[in-house]
PDB file of C-alpha atoms and ligand atoms in Angstrom:
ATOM      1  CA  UNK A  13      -7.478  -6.565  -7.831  1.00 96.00           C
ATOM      2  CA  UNK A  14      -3.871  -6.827  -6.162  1.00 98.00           C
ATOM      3  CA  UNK A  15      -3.549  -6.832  -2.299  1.00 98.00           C
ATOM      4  CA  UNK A  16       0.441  -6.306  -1.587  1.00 98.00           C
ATOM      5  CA  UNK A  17       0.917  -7.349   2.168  1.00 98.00           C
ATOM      6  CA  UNK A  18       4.519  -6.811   3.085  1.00 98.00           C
ATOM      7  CA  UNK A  19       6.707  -6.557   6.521  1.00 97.00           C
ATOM      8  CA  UNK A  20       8.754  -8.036   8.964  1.00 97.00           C
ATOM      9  CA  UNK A  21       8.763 -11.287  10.524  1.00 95.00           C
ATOM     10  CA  UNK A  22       6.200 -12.191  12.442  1.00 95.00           C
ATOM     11  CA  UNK A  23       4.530  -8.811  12.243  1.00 96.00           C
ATOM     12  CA  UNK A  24       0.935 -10.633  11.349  1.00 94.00           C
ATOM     13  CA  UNK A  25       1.017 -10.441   7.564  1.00 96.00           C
ATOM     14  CA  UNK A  26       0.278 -14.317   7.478  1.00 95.00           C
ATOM     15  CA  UNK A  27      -3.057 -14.238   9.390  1.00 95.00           C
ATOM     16  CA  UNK A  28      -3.834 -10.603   7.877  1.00 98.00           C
ATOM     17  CA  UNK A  29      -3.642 -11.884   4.406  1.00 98.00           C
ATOM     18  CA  UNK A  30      -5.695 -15.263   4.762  1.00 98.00           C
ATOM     19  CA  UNK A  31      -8.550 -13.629   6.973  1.00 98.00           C
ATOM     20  CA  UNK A  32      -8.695 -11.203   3.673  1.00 98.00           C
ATOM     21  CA  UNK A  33      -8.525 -13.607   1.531  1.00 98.00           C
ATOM     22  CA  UNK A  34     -11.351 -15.383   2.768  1.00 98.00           C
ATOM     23  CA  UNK A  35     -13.505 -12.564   3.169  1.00 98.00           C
ATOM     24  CA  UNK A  36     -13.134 -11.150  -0.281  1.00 97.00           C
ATOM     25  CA  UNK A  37     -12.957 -14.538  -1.537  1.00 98.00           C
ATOM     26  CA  UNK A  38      -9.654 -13.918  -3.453  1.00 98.00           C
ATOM     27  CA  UNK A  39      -6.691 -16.235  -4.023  1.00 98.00           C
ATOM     28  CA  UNK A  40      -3.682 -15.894  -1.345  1.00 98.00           C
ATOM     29  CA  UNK A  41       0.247 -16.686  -2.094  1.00 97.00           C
ATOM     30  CA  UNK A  42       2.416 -16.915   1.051  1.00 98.00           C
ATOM     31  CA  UNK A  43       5.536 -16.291  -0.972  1.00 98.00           C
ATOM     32  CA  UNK A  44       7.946 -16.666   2.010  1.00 98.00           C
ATOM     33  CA  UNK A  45       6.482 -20.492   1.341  1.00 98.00           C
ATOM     34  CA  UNK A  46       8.619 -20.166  -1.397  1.00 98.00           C
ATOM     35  CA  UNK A  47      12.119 -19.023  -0.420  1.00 98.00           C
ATOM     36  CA  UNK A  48      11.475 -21.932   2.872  1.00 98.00           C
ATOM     37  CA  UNK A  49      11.138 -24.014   0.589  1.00 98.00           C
ATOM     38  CA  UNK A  50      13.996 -23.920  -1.929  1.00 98.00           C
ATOM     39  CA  UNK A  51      15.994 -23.818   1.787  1.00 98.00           C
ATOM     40  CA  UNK A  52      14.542 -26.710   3.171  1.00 98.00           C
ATOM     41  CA  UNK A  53      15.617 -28.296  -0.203  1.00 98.00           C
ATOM     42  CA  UNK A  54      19.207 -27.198   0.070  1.00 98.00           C
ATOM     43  CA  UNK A  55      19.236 -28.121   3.638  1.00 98.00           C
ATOM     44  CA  UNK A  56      17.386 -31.727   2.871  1.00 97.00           C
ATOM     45  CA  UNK A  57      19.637 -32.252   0.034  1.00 97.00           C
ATOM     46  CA  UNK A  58      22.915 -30.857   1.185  1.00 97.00           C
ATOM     47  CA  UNK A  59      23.123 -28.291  -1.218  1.00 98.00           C
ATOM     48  CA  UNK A  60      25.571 -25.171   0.054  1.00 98.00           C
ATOM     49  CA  UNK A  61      23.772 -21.884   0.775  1.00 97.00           C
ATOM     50  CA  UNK A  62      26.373 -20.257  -0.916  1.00 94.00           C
ATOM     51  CA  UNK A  63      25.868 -22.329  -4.415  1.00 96.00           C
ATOM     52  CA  UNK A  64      23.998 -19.465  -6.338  1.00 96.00           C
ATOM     53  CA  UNK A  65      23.943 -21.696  -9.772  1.00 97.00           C
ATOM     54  CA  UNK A  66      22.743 -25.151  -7.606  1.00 98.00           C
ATOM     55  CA  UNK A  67      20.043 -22.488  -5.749  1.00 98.00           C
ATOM     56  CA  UNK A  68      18.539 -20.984  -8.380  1.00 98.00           C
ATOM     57  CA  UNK A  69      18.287 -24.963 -10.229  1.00 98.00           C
ATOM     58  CA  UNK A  70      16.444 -26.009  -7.101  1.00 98.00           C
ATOM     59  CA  UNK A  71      14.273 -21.976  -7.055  1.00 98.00           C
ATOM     60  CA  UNK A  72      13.210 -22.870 -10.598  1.00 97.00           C
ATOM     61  CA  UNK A  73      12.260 -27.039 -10.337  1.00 96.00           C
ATOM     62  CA  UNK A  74       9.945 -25.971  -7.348  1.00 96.00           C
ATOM     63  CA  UNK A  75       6.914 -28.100  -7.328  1.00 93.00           C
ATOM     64  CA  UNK A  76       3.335 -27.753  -5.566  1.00 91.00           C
ATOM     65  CA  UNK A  77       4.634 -30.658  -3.287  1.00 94.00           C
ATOM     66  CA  UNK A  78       7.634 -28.660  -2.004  1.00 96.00           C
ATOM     67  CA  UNK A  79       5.437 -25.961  -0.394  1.00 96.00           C
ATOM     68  CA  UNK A  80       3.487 -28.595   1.105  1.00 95.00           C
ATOM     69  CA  UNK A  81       6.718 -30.029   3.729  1.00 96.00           C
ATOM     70  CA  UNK A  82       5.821 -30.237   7.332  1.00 95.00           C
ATOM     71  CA  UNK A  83       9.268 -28.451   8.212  1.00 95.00           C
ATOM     72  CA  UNK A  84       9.146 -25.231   6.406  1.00 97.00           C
ATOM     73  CA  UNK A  85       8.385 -23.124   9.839  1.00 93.00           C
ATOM     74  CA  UNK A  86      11.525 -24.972  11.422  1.00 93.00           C
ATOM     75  CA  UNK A  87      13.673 -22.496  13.016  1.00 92.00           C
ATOM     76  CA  UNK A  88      16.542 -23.931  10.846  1.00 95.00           C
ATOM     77  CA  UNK A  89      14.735 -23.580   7.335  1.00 97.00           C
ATOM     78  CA  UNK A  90      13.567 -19.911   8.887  1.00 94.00           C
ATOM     79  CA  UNK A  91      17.237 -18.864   8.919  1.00 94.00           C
ATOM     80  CA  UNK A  92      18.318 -20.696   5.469  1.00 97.00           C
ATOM     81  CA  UNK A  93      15.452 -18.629   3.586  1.00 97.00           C
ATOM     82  CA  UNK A  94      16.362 -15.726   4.462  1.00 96.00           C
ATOM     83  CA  UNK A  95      19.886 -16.707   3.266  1.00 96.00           C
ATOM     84  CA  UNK A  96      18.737 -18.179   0.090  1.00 97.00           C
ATOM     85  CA  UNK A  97      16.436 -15.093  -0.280  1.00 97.00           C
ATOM     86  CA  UNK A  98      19.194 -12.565  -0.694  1.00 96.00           C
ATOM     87  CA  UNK A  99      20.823 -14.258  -3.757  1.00 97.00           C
ATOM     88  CA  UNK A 100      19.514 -12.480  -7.079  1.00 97.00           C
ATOM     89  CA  UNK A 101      19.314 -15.614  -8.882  1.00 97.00           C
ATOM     90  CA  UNK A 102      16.585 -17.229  -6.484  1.00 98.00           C
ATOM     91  CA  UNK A 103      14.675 -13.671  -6.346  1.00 97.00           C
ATOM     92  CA  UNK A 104      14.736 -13.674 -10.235  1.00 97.00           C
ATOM     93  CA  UNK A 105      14.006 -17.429 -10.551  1.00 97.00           C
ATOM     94  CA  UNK A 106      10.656 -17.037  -8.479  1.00 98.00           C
ATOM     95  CA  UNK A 107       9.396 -13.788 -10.041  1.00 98.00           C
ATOM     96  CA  UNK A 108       7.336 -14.930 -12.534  1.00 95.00           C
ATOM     97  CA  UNK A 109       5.548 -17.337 -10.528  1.00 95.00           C
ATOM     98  CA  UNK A 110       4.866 -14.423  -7.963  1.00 97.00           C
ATOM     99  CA  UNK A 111       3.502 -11.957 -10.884  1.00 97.00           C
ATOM    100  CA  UNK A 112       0.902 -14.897 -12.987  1.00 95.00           C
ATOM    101  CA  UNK A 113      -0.402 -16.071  -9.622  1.00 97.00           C
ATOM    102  CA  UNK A 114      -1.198 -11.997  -9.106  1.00 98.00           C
ATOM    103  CA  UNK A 115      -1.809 -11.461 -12.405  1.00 97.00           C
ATOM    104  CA  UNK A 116      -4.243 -14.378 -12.978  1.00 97.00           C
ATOM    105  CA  UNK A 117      -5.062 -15.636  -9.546  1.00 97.00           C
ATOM    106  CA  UNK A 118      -6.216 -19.181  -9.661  1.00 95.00           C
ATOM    107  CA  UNK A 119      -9.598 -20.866  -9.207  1.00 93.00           C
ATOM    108  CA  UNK A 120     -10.723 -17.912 -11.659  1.00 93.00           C
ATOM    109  CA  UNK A 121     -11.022 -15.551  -8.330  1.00 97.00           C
ATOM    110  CA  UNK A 122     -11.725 -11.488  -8.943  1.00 94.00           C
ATOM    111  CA  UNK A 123      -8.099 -11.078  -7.085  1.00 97.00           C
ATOM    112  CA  UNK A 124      -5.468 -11.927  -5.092  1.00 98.00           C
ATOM    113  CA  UNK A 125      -3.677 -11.466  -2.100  1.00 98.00           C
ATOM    114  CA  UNK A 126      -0.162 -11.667  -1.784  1.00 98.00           C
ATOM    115  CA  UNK A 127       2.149 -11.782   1.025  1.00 98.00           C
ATOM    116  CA  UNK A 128       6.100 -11.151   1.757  1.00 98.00           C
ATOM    117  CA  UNK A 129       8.995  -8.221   1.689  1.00 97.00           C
ATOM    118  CA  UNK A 130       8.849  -7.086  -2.206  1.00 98.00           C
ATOM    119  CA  UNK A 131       5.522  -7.735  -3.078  1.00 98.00           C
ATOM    120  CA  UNK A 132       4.377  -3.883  -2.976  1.00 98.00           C
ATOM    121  CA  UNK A 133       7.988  -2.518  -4.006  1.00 98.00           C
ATOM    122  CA  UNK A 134       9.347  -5.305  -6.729  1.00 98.00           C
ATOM    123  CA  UNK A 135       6.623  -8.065  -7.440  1.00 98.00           C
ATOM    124  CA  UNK A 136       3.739  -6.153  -8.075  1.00 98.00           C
ATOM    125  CA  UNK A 137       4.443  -2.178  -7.806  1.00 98.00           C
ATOM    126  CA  UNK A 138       1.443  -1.833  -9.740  1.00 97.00           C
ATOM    127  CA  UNK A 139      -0.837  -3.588  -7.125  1.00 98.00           C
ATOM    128  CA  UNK A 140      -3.982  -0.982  -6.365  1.00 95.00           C
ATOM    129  CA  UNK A 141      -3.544  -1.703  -2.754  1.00 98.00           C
ATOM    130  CA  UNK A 142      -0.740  -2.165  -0.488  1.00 98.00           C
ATOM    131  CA  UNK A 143       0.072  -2.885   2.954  1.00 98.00           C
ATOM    132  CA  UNK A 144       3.499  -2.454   5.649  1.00 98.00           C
ATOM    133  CA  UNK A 145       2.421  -4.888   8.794  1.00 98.00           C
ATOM    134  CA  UNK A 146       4.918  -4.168  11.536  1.00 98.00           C
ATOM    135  CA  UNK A 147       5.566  -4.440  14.997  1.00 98.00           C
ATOM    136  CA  UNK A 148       8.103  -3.734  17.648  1.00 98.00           C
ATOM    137  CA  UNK A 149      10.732  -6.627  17.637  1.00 97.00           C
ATOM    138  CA  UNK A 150       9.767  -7.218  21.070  1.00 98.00           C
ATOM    139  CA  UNK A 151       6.361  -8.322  20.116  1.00 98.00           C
ATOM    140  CA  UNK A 152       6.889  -9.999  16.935  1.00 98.00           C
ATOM    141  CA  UNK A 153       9.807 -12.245  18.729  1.00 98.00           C
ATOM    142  CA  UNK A 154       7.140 -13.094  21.583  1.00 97.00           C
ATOM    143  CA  UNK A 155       4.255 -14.017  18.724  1.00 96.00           C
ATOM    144  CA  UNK A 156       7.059 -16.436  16.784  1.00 95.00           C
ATOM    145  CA  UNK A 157       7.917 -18.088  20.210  1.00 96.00           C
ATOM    146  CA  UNK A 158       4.028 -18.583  21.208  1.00 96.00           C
ATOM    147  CA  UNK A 159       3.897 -20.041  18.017  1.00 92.00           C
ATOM    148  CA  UNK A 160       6.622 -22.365  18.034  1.00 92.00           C
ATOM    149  CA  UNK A 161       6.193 -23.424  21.172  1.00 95.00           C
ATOM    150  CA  UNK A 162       2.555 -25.282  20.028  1.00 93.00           C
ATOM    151  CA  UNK A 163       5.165 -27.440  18.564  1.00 89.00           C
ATOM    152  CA  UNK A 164       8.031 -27.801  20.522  1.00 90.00           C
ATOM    153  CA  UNK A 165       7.829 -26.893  24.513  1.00 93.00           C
ATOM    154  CA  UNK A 166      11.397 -26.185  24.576  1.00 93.00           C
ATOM    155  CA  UNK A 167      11.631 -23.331  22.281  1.00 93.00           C
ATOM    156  CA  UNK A 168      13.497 -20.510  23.764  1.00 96.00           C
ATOM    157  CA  UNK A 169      12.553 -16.931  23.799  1.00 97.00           C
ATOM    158  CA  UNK A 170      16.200 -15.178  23.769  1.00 97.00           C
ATOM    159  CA  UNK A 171      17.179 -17.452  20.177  1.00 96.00           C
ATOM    160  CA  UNK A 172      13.765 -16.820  18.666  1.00 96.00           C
ATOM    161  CA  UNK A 173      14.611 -13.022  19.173  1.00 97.00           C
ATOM    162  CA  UNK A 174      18.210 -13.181  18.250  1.00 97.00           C
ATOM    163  CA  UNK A 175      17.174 -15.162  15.299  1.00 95.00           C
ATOM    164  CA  UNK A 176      14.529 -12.886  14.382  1.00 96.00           C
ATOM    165  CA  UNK A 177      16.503  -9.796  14.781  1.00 96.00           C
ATOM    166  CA  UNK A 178      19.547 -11.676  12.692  1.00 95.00           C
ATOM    167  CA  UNK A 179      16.637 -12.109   9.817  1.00 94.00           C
ATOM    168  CA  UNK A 180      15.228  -9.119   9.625  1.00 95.00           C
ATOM    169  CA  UNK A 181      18.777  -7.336   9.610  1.00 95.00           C
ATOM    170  CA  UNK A 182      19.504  -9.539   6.283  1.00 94.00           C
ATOM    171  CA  UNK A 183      16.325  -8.880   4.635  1.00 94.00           C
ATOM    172  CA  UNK A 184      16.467  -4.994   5.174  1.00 96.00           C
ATOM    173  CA  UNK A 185      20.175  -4.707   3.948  1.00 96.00           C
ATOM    174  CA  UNK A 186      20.033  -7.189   1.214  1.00 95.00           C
ATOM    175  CA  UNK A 187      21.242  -5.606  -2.484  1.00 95.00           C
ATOM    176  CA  UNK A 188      18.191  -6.878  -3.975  1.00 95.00           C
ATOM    177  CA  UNK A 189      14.820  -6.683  -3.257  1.00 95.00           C
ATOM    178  CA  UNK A 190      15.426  -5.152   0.309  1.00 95.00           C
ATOM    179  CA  UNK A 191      12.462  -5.083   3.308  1.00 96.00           C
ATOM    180  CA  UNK A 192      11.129  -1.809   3.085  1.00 96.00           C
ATOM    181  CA  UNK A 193       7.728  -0.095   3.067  1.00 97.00           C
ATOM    182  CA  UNK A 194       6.733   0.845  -1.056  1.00 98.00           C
ATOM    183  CA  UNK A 195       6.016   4.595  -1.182  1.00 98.00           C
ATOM    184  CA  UNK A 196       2.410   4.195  -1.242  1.00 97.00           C
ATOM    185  CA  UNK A 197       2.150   1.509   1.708  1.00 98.00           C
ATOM    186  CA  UNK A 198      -0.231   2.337   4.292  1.00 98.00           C
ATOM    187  CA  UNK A 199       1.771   1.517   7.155  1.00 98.00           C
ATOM    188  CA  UNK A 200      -0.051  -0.675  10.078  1.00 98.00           C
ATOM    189  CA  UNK A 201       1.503  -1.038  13.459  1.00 98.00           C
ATOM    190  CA  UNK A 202       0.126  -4.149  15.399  1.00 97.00           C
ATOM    191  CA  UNK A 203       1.920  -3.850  18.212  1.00 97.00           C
ATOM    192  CA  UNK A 204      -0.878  -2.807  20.089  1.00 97.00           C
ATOM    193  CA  UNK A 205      -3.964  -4.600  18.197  1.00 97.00           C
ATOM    194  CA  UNK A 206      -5.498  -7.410  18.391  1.00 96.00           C
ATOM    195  CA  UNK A 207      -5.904  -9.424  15.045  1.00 95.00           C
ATOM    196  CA  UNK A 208      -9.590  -8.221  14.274  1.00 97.00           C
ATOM    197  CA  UNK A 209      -8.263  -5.059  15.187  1.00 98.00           C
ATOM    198  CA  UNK A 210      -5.699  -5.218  12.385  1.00 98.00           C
ATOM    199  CA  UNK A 211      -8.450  -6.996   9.844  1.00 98.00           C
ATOM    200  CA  UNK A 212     -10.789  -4.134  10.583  1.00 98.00           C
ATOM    201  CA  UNK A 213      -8.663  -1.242   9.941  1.00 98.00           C
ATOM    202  CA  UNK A 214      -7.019  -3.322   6.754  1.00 98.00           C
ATOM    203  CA  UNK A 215     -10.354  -4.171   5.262  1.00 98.00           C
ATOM    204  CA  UNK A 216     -11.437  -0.458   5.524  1.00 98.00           C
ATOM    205  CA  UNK A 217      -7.996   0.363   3.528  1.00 97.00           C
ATOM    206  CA  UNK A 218      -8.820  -2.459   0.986  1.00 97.00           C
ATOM    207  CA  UNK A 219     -12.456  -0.977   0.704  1.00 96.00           C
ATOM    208  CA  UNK A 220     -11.624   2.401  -0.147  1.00 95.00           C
ATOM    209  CA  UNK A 221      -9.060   1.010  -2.415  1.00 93.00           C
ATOM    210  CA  UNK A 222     -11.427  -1.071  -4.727  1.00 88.00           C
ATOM    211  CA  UNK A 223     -12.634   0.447  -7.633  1.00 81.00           C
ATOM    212  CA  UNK A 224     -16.222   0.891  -8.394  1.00 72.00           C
TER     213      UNK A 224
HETATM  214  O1  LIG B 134       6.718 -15.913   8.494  1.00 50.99           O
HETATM  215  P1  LIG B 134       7.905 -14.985   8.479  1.00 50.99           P
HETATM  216  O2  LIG B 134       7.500 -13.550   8.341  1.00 50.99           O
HETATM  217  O3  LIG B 134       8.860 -15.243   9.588  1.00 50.99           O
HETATM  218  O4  LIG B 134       8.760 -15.367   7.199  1.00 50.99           O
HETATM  219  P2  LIG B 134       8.296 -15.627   5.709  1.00 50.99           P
HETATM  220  O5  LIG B 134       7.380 -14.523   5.247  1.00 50.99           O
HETATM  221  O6  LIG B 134       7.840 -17.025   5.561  1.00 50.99           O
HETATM  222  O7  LIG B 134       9.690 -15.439   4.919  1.00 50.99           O
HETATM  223  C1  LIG B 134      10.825 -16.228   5.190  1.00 50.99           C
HETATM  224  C2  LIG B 134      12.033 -15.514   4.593  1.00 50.99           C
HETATM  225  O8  LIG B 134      11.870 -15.466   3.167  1.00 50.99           O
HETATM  226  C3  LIG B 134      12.202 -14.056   5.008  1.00 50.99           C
HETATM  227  O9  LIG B 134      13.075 -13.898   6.120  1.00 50.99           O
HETATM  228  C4  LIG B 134      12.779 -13.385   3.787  1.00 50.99           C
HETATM  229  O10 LIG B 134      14.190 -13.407   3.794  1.00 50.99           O
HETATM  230  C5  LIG B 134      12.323 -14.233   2.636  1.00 50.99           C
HETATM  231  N1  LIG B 134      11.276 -13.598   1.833  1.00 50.99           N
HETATM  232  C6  LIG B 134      11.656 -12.676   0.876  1.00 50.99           C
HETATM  233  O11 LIG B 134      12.818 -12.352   0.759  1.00 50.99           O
HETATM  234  N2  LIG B 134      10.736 -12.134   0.043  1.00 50.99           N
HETATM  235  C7  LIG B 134       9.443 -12.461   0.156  1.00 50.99           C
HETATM  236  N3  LIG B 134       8.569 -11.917  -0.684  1.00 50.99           N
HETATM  237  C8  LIG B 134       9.027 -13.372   1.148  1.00 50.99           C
HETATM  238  C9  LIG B 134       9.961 -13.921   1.995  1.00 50.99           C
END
């Protein structure tokens, strides 16, 4: 069984898609993990955002390790993937490793849960359950700068909304792939919910979902 979990930034997909993870006891893919990480590559190793060939060399040599760097939630490597992210060749070079980790989740679990903007629409249309977490921007940039702001005091509200608003712009008008809700999303708005709010009514979506 396929759990597609897709929205904007910082809408509570993350925390969504482990908590159901855990409780169903299926495997979980961040896949933003991987577009952060081919950009903290690039940035680490100087390689142009605008190199498609070099971006989609570094997309396809990702290793386990890479998803592992402390710096993929940087602010800087935030704004890189979602540079990186609109190039076709990066989108097509990650594909596969998006659909087998579905497709045959790992640790031999009964299913998987993956997270991102194309998982529902591109990745895995055919998943038997999918998911649009949103918010208003308001909210979503005051969760991000809570967040960052665990790890560095002087994080600023106004960039992390600018920033998030510049993101979320790219990822909705990108050619490829764009943000958007699949046609058969059920659409959750957490503005106004607490996180076992959002768990509850997801898990009741995901029950009457599974088969048998
Ligand atoms: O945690 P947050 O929602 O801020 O971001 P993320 O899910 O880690 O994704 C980082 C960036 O990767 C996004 O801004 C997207 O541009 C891109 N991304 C994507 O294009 N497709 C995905 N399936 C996942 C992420």
């Amino acid at each position: 069984m396929i759990i597609a979990i897709d929205g904007p930034a910082a809408a509570g997909k993350g925390t969504l898609a482990r908590r159901l993870a855990a409780h169903l006891d299926f495997a979980y893919l961040d896949s933003g993990l991987l577009y952060r990480a081919v950009a903290a590559r690039a940035l680490g190793e100087g390689v142009s955002l605008d190199d498609d060939q070099a971006l989609e060399a570094l997309a396809e040599a990702l290793r386990p390790a890479d998803l592992e760097r402390p710096d993929l939630r940087a602010p800087a490597v935030s704004e890189a993937a979602s540079r990186v992210a609109a190039l076709t060749p990066v989108r097509q070079a990650l594909v596969d490793f998006q659909r087998s980790f579905a497709d045959s989740p790992p640790g031999g679990k009964g299913g998987a849960v993956l997270d991102g903007r194309d998982i529902g629409t591109v990745i895995c249309p055919y998943a038997i359950c999918k998911l649009y977490i949103t918010a208003t921007r308001e909210v979503r940039a005051k969760r991000r700068w809570l967040e960052l702001r665990e790890r560095d005091p002087a994080a600023i509200y106004d960039r992390v909304f600018n920033d998030l608003v510049v993101r979320d712009e790219r990822d909705e008008t990108r050619k490829d792939a764009p943000l958007k809700p699949a046609a058969d999303a059920v659409i959750i708005d957490t503005s106004a919910l607490t996180a076992d709010a959002v768990f509850a009514q997801a898990l009741a979506i995901v029950e009457a979902a599974r088969p048998g």
